[in-house]
XYZ file of C-alpha atoms in Angstrom:
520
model
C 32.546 5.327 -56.718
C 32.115 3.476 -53.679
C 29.756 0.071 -52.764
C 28.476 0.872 -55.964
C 27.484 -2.585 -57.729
C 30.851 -4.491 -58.285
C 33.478 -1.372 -57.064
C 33.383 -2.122 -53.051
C 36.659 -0.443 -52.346
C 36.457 3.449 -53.167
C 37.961 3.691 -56.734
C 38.378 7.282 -58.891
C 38.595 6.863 -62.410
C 39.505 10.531 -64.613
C 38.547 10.743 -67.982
C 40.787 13.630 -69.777
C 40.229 15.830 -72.716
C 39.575 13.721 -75.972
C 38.410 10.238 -76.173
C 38.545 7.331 -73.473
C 37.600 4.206 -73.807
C 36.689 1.483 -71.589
C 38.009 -2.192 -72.258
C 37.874 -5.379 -70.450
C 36.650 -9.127 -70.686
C 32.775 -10.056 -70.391
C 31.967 -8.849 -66.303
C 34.560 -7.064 -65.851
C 32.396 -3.996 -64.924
C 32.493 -2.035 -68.013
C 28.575 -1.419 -67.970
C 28.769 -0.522 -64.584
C 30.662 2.575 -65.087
C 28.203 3.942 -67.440
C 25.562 2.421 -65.277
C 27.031 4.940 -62.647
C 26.726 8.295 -64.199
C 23.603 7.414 -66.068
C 22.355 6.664 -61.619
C 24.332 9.806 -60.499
C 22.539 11.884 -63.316
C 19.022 10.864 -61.414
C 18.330 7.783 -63.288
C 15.191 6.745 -61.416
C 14.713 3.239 -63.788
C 16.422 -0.104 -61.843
C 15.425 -1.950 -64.727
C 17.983 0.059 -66.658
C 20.598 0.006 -64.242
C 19.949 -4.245 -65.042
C 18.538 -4.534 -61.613
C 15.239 -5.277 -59.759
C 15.175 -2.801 -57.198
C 17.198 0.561 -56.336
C 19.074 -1.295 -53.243
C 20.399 -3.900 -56.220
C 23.044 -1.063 -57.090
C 24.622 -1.485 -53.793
C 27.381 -4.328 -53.324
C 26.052 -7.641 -52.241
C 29.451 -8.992 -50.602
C 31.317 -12.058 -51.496
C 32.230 -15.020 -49.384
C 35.343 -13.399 -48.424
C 33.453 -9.603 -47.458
C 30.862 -8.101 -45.663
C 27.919 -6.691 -47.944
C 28.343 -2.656 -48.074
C 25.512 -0.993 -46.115
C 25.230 1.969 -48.900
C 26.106 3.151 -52.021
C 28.041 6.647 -53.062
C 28.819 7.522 -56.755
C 30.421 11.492 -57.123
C 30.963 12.935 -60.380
C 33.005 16.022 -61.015
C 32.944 17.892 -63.337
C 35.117 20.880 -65.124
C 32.982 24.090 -65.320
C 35.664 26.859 -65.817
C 33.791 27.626 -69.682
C 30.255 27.733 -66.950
C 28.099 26.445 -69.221
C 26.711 24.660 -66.264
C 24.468 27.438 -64.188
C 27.179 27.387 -61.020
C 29.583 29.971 -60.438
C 31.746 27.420 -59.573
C 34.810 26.269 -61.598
C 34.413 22.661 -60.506
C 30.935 21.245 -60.291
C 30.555 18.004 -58.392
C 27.279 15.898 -58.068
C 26.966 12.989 -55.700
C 24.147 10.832 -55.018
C 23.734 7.917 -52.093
C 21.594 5.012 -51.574
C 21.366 3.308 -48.190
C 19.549 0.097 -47.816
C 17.000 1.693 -45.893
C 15.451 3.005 -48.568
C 16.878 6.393 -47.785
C 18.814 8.862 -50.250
C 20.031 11.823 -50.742
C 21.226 14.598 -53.830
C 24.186 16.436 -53.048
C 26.073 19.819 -55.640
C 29.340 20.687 -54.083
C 28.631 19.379 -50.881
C 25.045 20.954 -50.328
C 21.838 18.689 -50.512
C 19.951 19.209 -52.943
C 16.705 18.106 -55.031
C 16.442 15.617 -58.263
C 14.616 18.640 -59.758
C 17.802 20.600 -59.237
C 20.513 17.818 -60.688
C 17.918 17.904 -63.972
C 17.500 21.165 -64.268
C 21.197 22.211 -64.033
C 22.224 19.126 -67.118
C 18.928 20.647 -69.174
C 20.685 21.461 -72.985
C 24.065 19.917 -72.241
C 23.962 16.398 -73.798
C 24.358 15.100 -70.592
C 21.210 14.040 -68.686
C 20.373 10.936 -68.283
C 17.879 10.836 -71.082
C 20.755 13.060 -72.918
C 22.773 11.342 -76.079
C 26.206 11.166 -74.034
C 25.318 8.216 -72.576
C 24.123 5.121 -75.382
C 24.716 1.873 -73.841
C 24.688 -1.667 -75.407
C 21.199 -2.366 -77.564
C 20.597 1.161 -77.445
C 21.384 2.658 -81.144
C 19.287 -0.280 -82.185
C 16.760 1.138 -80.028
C 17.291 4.513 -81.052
C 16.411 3.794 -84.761
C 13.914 1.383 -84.293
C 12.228 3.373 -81.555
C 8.834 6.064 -81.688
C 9.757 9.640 -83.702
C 8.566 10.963 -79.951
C 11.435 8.880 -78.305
C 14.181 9.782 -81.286
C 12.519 13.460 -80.986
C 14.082 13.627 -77.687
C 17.635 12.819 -78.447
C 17.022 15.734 -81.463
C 15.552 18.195 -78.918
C 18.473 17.187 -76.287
C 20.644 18.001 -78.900
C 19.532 21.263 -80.315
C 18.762 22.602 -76.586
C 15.612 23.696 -76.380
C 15.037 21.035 -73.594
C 15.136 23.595 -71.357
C 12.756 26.127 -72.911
C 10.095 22.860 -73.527
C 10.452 21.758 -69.923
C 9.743 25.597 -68.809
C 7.077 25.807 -71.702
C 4.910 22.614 -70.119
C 5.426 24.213 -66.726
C 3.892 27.425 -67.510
C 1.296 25.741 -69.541
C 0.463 24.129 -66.435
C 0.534 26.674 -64.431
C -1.538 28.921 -66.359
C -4.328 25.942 -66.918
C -4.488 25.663 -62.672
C -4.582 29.649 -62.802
C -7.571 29.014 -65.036
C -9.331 26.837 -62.438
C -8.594 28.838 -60.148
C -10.278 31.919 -62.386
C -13.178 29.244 -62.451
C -13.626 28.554 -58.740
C -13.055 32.256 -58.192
C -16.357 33.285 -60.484
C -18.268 30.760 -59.154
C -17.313 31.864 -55.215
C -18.302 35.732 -56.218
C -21.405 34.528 -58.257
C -22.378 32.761 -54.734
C -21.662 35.782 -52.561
C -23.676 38.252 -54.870
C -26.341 35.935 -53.895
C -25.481 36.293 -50.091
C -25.148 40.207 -49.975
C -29.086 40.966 -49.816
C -29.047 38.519 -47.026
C -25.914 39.879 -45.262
C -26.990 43.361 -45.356
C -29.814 42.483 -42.781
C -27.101 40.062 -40.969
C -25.148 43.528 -40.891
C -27.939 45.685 -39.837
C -29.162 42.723 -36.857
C -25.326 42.653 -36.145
C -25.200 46.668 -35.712
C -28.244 46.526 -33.378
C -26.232 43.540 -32.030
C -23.258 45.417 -31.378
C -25.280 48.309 -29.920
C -26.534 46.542 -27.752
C -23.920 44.200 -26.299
C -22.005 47.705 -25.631
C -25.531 48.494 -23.701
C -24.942 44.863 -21.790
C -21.034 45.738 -21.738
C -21.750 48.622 -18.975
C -25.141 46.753 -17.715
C -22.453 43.849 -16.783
C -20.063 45.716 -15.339
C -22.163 47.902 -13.149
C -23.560 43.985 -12.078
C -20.248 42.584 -11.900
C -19.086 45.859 -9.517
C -22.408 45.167 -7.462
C -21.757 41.722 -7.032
C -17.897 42.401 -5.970
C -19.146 44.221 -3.088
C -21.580 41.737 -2.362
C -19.280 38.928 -2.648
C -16.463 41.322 -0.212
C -19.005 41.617 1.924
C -20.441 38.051 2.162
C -16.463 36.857 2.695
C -16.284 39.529 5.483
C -19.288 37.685 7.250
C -17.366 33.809 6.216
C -14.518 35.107 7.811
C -15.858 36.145 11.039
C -17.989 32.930 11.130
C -14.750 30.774 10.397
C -12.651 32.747 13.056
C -15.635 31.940 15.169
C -15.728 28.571 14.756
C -11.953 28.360 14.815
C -11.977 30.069 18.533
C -14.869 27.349 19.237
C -13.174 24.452 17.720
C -9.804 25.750 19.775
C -12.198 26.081 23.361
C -13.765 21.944 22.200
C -10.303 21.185 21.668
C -9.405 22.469 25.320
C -12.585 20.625 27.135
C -11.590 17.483 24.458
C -7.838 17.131 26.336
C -8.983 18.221 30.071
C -11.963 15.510 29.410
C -9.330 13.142 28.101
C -7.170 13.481 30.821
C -9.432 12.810 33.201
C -10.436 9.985 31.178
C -7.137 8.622 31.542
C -7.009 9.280 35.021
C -10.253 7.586 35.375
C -8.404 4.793 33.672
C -5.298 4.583 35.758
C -7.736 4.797 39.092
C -9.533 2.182 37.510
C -6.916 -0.538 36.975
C -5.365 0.061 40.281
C -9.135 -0.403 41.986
C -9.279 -3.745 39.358
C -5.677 -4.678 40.615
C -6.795 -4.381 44.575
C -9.970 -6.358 44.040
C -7.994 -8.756 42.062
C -5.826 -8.990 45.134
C -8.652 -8.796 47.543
C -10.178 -11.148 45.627
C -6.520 -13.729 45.583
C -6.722 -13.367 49.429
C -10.248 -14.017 49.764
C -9.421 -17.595 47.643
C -6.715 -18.008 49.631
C -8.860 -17.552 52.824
C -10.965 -20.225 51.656
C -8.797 -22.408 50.567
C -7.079 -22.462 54.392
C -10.799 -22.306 55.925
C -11.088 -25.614 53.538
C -7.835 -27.270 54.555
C -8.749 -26.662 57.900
C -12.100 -28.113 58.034
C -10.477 -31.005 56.137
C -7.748 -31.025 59.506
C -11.008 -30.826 61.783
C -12.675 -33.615 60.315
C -9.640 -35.973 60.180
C -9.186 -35.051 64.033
C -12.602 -35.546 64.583
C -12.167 -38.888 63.204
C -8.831 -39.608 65.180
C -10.924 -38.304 67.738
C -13.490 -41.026 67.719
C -11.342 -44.004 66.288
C -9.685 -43.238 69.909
C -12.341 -43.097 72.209
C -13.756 -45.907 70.840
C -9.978 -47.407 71.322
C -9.746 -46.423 74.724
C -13.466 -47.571 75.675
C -12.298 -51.077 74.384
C -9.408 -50.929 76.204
C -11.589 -49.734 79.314
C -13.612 -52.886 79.145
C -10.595 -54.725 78.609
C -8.684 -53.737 82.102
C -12.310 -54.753 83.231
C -11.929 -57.779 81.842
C -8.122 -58.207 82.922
C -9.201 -56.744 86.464
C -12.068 -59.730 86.604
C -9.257 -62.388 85.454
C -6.378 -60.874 87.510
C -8.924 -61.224 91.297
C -10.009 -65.160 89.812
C -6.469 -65.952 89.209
C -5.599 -64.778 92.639
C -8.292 -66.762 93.827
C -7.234 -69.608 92.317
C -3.627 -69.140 93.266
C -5.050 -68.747 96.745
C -7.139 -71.694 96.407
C -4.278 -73.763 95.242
C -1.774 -72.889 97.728
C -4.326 -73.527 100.433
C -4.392 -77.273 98.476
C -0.569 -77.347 98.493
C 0.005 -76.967 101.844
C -3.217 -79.585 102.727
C -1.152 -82.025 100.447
C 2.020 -81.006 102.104
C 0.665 -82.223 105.024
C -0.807 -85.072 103.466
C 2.917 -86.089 102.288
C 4.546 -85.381 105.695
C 1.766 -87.890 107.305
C 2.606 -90.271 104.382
C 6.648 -89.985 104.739
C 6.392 -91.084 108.296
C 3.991 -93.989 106.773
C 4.330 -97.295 105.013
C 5.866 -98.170 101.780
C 2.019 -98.606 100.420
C 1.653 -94.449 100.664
C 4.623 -93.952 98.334
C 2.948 -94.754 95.473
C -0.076 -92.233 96.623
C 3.262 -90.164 97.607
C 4.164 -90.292 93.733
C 1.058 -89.755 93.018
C 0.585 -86.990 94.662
C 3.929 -85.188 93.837
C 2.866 -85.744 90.525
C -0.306 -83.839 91.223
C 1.897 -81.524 93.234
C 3.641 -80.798 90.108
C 0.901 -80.435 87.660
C -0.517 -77.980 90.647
C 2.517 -76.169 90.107
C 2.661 -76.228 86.425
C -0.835 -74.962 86.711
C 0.200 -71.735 88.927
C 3.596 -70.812 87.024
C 1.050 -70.705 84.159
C -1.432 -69.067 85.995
C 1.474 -66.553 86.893
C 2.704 -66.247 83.787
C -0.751 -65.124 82.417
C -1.203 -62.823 84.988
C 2.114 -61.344 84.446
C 0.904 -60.897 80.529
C -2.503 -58.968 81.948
C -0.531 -56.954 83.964
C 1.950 -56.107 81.062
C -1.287 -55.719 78.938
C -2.834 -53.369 81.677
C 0.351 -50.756 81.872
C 0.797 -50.900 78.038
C -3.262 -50.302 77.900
C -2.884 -47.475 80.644
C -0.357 -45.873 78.852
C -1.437 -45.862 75.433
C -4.756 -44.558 77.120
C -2.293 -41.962 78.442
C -0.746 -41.149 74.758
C -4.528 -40.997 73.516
C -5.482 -38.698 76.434
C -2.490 -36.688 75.499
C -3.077 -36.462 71.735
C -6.868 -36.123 72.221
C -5.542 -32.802 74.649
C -3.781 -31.784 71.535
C -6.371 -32.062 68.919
C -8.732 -30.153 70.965
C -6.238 -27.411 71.212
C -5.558 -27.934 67.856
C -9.670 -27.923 67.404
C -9.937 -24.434 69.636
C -6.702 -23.110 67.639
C -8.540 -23.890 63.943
C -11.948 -22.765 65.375
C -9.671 -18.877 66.525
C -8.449 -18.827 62.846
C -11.692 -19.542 61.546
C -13.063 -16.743 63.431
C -10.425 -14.545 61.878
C -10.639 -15.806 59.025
C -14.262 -14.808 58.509
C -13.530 -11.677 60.162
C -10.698 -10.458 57.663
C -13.426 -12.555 54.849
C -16.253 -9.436 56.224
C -13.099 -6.431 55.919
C -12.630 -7.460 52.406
C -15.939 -8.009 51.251
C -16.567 -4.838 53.119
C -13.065 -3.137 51.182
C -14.831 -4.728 47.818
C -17.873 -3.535 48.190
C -16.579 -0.179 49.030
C -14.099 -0.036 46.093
C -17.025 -1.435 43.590
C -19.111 1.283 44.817
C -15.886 3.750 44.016
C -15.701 2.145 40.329
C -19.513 2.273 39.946
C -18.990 5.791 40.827
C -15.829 6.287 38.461
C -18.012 4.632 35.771
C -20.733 6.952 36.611
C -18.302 10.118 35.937
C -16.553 7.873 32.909
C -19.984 7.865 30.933
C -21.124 11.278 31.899
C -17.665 12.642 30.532
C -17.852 10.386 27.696
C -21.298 11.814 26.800
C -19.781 15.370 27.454
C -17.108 14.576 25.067
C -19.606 12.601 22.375
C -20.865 15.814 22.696
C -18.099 17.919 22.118
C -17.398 15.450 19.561
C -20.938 16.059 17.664
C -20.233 19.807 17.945
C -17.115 19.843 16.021
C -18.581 17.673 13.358
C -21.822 20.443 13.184
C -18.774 23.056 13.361
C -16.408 20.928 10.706
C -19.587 20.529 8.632
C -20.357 23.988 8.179
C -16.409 25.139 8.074
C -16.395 23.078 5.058
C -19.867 24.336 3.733
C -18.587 28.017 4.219
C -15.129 26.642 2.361
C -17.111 25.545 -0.588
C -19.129 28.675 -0.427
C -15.699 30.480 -0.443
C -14.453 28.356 -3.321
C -17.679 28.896 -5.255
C -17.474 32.777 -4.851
C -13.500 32.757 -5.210
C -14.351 30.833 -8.634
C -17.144 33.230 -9.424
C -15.189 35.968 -8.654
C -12.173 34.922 -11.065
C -14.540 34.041 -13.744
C -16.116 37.361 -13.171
C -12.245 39.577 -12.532
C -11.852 37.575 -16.506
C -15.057 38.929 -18.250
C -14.001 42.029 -17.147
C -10.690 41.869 -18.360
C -12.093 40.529 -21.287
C -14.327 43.616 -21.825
C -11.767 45.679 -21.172
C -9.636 44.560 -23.459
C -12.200 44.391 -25.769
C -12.929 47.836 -25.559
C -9.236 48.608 -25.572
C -8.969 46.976 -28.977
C -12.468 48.692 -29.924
C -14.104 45.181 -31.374
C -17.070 45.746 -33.528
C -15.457 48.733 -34.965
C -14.320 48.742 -38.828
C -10.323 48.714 -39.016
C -10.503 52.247 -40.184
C -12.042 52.991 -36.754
C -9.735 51.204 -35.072
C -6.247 52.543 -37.180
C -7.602 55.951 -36.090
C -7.898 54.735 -32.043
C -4.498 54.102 -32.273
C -3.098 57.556 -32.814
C -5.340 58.306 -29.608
C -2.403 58.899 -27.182
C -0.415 60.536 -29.832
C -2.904 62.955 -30.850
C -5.089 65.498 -28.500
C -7.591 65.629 -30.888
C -9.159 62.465 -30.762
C -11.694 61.752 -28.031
C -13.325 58.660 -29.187
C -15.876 56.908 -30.907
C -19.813 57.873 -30.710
């Protein structure tokens, strides 16, 4: 025994010839050594193995060990006399329980059934339900118990166990054999009823069977007509698609010369959009000097007139200064002709009385405010005459730059000229390279409607490629479905269906045998 109720560790207890008995305090496991043979012998009861359920009978564990995870009781037994039905000396019976649910019988090693353990113990006293094995409250039970229960124990012991069990099985058997003798009349009481009907089923089958041999060579003729039809109508696909296929290759052809010309196109096309793009850079440019330069023009301009009306003031200013210059010589004239009359005035006083110097003072006084009056006179006409040279010779510098800026004028006004003239080349170099790209675009869309085109033609082409494909699968599928009715029929007629098995035993020997022809 092993994880069997209270024996965890694998224990093997011998019992030898004569009597043995089993002592030991209240739970020491007494019971559960009987409780393990009665289980090995099939006992199928956990109520009387004292336990709830089957898994009860394996150990639980302890605070100190694991729970066992099945349970394994063997017993062996000595068979040299072979009252058991095994040739073997030694007859061992094992049974396990895992807590699962799963178990197994086992006789020498080899699984086994329940029905076999029983079986092999019938009329030896030692089945479970035999009288080896009386535990505690059951000789009570015994004698208190039904005559059918005690009858048991009697029959166990007499041994005709055995010939009972086999009695109830053939009894059984021979009461489903009656059923079956039942279900059998009423099956053949039901087909007596059918044959009237299934003799016209077998004459409509005959004329059935005639004629489906009639629509056998009626469908094979059609099926050999329609081969050659279908050969010949994938002749005419294949031409059509090696047709196409040498059109497609000849589109394919114009599609890449028509595409490279495309991209040619393309690459003339951004260089002519690169020189206008420079033609048109310059042509900004162009403006942008012709606007700078009108800008210089008017500021000259304005120079121009801020110094003519500069040098017309100054003009009327050496006028002015001229005027000033002749009446300050007049008056230095006039008063020098007044010095020397009072020069001579004070030369005829010297010579005179005291009374004349005070006219004398007076006069020198006058003399010297005369003076005063010409040194400032001379000092202003020194001023207009500085004024006049720096007048003539800014009129110079004016007459100078006023030289310049018409040079400068004539020079602008030359590039102008140019300017406009190179303006008229590059309009003239746009206009001609817009008329090139107009022309470009011209051959762009024409190709590009060649190669829509082209484009619309492979599509008809792919179109009915694919149509004739499908057409192709269809027949290839047709022609399969077709190739298998006919295999179909021929091995049908190979294995001569319809015929009786009679017929068809004699077919066999066909090969083997000169003498046989066929069927009619």
């Amino acid at each position: 025994m092993q994880g069997f109720k209270s024996f965890a560790n694998k224990i093997k207890l011998e019992f030898k010839d004569g009597i043995t008995g089993i002592v030991g305090p209240n739970g020491s496991g007494k019971s559960n050594v009987a409780d393990a043979v009665r289980w090995v012998l099939g006992e199928q009861s956990a109520k009387e193995l004292r336990g709830a359920s089957m898994q009860d009978v394996i150990f639980s564990g302890t605070e100190t060990r694991k729970p066992m995870g099945y349970a394994s009781v063997s017993l062996c037994l000595d068979n040299t006399d072979h009252i058991l039905s095994d040739d073997y000396d030694e007859v061992t019976v094992t049974r396990r329980v895992y807590r699962s649910g799963e178990s197994e019988y086992l006789i020498n090693g080899n699984v086994c059934r329940l029905k076999d353990v029983s079986e092999m113990f019938f009329d030896t006293g030692i089945g479970k339900e035999g009288y080896s094995i009386i535990g505690q409250g059951q000789v009570e039970k015994i004698l208190s118990g039904k005559p059918e229960e005690r009858r048991e124990l009697f029959d166990e012991a007499a041994g005709i166990v055995k010939f009972k069990k086999r009695k109830n099985a053939s009894l059984k058997k021979l009461e489903q054999e009656k059923e079956n003798l039942v279900r059998i009349n009423d099956i053949l009481s039901e087909l007596e009823k059918q044959v009237g009907p299934l003799k016209e089923q077998s004459e409509t089958a005959r004329i059935f069977l005639d004629k489906r041999e009639e629509l056998k060579t009626l469908d094979i003729n059609a099926f050999v007509l329609e081969g050659e039809r279908q050969k010949k109508e994938l002749k005419e696909i294949d031409d059509k698609i090696e047709i196409a296929n040498n059109d497609s290759a000849e589109v394919e052809k114009a599609l890449q010369a028509n595409s490279n010309k495309y991209e040619d196109a393309i690459k003339a096309l951004e260089e002519y959009e690169k020189l206008i793009e420079d033609k048109r850079r310059e042509i900004s440019e162009a403006a942008n000097l012709k606007n700078k330069l009108e800008n210089d023009i008017k500021i000259l301009k304005e120079q121009i007139n801020s110094l003519n009306s500069s040098s017309e003031y100054h003009k009327k200013r050496e006028t002015e200064l001229k005027f000033e210059k002749v009446k300050t010589e007049n008056d230095i004239e006039a008063l020098s002709e007044r010095k020397k009359s009072v020069d001579a005035k004070v030369d005829e006083y010297k010579s005179g009385s005291k009374d004349t110097t005070d006219k004398f003072e007076a006069l020198k006084s006058e003399i010297s405010v005369i003076d005063a009056d010409i040194n400032k006179h001379k000092d202003e006409l020194y001023t207009v005459l500085n004024e006049r040279s720096r007048i003539k010779s800014d009129i110079q510098r004016y007459d100078t730059m006023l030289e310049q800026s018409r040079e400068k004028l004539a020079e602008i006004k030359a590039r102008i000229e140019g300017a406009g003239e190179d303006q008229a080349a590059i309009e003239k170099n746009i206009e001609e390279a817009l008329k090139e790209l107009d022309s470009l675009n011209e051959t762009i869309k024409q190709d590009e409607e060649k190669l829509e085109d082209f484009r619309k033609k492979r599509q008809d082409f792919d179109k009915e490629l694919d149509q004739m494909n499908i057409s192709h699968h269809a027949l290839e599928v047709r022609y399969h479905e077709r190739k298998a009715f006919l295999e179909s029929l021929k091995n049908m007629a190979e294995r001569y269906e319809g015929y009786g098995n009679s017929i068809r035993k004699v077919m066999e020997y066909k090969k083997e045998n000169k003498g046989i022809f066929g069927v009619v």
